[in-house]
Coordinates of C-alpha atoms in Angstrom, one line a residue:
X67 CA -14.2 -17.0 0.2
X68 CA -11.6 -14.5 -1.3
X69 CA -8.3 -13.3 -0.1
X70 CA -10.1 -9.9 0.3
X71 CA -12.7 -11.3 2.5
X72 CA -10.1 -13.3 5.1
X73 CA -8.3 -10.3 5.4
X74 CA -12.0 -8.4 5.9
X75 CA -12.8 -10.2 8.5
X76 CA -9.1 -10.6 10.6
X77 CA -9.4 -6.7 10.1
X78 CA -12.4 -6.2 10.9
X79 CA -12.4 -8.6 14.2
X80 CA -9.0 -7.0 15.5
X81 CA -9.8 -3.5 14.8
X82 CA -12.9 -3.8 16.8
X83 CA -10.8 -5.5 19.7
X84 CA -8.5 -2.5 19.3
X85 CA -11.1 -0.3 19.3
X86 CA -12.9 -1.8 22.2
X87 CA -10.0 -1.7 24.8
X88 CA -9.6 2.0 23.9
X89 CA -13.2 2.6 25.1
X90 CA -12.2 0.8 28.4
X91 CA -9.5 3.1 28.9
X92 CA -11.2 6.3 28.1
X93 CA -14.7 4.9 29.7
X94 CA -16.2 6.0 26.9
X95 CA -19.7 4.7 25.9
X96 CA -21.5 3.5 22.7
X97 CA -24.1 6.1 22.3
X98 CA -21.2 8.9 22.8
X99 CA -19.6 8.8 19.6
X100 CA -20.3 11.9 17.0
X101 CA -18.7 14.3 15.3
X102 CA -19.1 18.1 14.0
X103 CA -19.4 18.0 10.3
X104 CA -18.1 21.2 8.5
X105 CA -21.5 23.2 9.2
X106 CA -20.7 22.5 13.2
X107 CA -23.6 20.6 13.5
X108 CA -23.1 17.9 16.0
X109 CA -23.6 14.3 14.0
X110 CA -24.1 11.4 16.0
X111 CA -23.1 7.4 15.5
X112 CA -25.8 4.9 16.8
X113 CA -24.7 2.7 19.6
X114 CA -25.8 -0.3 17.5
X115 CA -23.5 0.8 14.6
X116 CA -20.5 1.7 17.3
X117 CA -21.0 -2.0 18.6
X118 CA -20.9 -3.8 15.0
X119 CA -17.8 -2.3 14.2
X120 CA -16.6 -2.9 17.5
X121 CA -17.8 -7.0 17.1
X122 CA -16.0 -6.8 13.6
X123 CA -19.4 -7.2 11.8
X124 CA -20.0 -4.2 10.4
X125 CA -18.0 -1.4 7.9
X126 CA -16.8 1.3 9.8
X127 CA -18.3 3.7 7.0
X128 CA -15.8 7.3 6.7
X129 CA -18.8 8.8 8.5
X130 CA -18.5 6.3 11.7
X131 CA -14.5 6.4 10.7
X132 CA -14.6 10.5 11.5
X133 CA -17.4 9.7 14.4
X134 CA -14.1 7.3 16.0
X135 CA -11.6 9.7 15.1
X136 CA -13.0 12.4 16.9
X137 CA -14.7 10.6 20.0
X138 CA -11.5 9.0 20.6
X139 CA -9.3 11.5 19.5
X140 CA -7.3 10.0 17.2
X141 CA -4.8 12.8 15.1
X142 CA -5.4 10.7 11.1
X143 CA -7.4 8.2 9.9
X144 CA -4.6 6.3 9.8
X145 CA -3.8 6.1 13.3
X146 CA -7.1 5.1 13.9
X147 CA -7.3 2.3 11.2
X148 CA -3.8 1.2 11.8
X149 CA -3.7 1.6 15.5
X150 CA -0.4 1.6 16.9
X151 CA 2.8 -1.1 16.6
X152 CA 0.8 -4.2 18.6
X153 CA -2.1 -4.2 17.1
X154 CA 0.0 -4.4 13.5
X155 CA 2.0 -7.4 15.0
X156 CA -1.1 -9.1 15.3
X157 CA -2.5 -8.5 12.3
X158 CA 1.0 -9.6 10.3
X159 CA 0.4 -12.8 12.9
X160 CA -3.5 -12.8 12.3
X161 CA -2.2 -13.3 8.4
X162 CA 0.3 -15.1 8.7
X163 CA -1.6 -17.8 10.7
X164 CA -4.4 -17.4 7.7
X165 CA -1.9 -18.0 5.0
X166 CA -0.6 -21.2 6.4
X167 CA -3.9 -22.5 7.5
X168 CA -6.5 -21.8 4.9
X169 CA -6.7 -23.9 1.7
X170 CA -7.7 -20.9 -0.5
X171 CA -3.8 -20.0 -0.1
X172 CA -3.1 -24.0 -0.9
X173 CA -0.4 -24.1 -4.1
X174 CA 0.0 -20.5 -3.8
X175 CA 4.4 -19.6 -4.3
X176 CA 3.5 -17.1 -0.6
X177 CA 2.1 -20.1 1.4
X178 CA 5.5 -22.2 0.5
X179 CA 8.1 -19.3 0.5
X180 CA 6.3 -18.9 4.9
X181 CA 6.3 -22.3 4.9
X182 CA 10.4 -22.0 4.3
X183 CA 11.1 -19.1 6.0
X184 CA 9.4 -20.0 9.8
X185 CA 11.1 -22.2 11.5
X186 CA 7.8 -24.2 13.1
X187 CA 4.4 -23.6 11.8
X188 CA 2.7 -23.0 15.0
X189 CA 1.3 -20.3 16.3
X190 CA 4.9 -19.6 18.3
X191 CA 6.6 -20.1 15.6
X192 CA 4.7 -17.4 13.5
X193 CA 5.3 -14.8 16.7
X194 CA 8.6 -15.6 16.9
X195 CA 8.8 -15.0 12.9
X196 CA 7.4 -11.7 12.9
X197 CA 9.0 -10.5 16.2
X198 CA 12.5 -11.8 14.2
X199 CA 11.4 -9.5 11.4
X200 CA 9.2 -6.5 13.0
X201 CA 11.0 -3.6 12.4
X202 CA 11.0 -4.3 8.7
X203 CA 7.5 -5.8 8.3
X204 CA 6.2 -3.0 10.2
X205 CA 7.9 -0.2 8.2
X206 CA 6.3 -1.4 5.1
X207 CA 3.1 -2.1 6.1
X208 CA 3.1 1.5 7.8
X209 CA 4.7 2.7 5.0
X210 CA 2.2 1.5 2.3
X211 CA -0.5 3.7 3.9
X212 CA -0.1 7.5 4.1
X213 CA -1.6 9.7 7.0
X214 CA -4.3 9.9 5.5
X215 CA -4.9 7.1 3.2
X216 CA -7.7 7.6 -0.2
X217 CA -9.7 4.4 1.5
X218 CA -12.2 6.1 4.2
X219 CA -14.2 2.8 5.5
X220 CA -12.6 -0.2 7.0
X221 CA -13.1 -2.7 4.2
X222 CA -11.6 -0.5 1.9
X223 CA -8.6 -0.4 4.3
X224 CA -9.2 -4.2 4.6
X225 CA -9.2 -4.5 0.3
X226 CA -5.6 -1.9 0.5
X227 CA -3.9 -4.9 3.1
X228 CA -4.8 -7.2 0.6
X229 CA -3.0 -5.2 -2.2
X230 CA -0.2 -5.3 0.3
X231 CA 0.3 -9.0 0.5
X232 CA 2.3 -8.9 -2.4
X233 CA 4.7 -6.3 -0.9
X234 CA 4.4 -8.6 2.2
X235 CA 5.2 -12.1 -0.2
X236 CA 8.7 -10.1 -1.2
X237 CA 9.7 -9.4 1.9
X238 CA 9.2 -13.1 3.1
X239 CA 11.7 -13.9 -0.1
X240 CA 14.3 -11.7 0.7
X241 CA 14.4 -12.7 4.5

């Protein structure tokens, strides 16, 4: 499997886990999710398709992206894809916790500078790492991504993360 697929599928698995406890708040069901396209006619999302993305199997598409945007009110795409400060701890955690552990990152100059940076290599110790170093970690990653970012589907979100590593790798060096 490829870097762009691991990140794929963390992003994929906690977007839908984002995007699942905002449908508890706002007891919103799966078949309620549409939008008006620029005619006003009222397109609808499948609840099938709204409970892929949600289980992190499926692309949320742009069309499903503006079906999401809209149901739950959500002002850009990118609050929607990006979600709010926790949910980008957990996906700096999420990756961080895939770097150390996978052996398609094995002999890789990222894997060793983490490896030197975090003081234990445990799941604490990777919270602890990026708690240490949110504000900065979380400016760029919000940073890399405008309001409303070229990529209009989730993978191509996931693919634009895994540009960002390399932004992420020299952050790690200068902490």
């Amino acid at each position: 499997m490829t870097y762009n697929k691991k990140v794929e599928k963390i992003y994929s698995q906690l977007l839908g886990e984002a995007l699942t406890k905002q449908l508890a708040k706002t007891h919103i069901l799966q078949n309620q999710f549409g939008f008006q396209d620029a005619n006003g006619k009222d397109i609808s999302i499948s609840a099938t398709t709204v409970g892929e993305i949600l289980k992190g199997r499926r692309n949320m598409t742009s069309r499903s992206a503006l079906a999401f945007q809209e149901t739950l009110q959500y002002q850009t795409p990118k609050a929607l894809f990006l979600q709010d400060d926790s949910f980008k701890i957990e996906l700096l955690s999420q990756l961080i916790l895939i770097i150390l552990a996978d052996s398609i990152f094995n002999n890789t100059l990222f894997k060793k500078s983490l490896i030197q940076k975090i003081d234990k290599c445990t799941k604490k110790g990777i919270q602890d790492f990026v708690k240490k170093h949110k504000d900065v970690l979380i400016d760029s990653l919000s940073n890399f991504f405008p309001d409303f970012p070229e990529e209009e589907s989730s993978y191509k979100i996931a693919e634009k993360l895994t540009i960002w590593l390399f932004d992420f790798a020299c952050l790690i060096e200068k902490f």
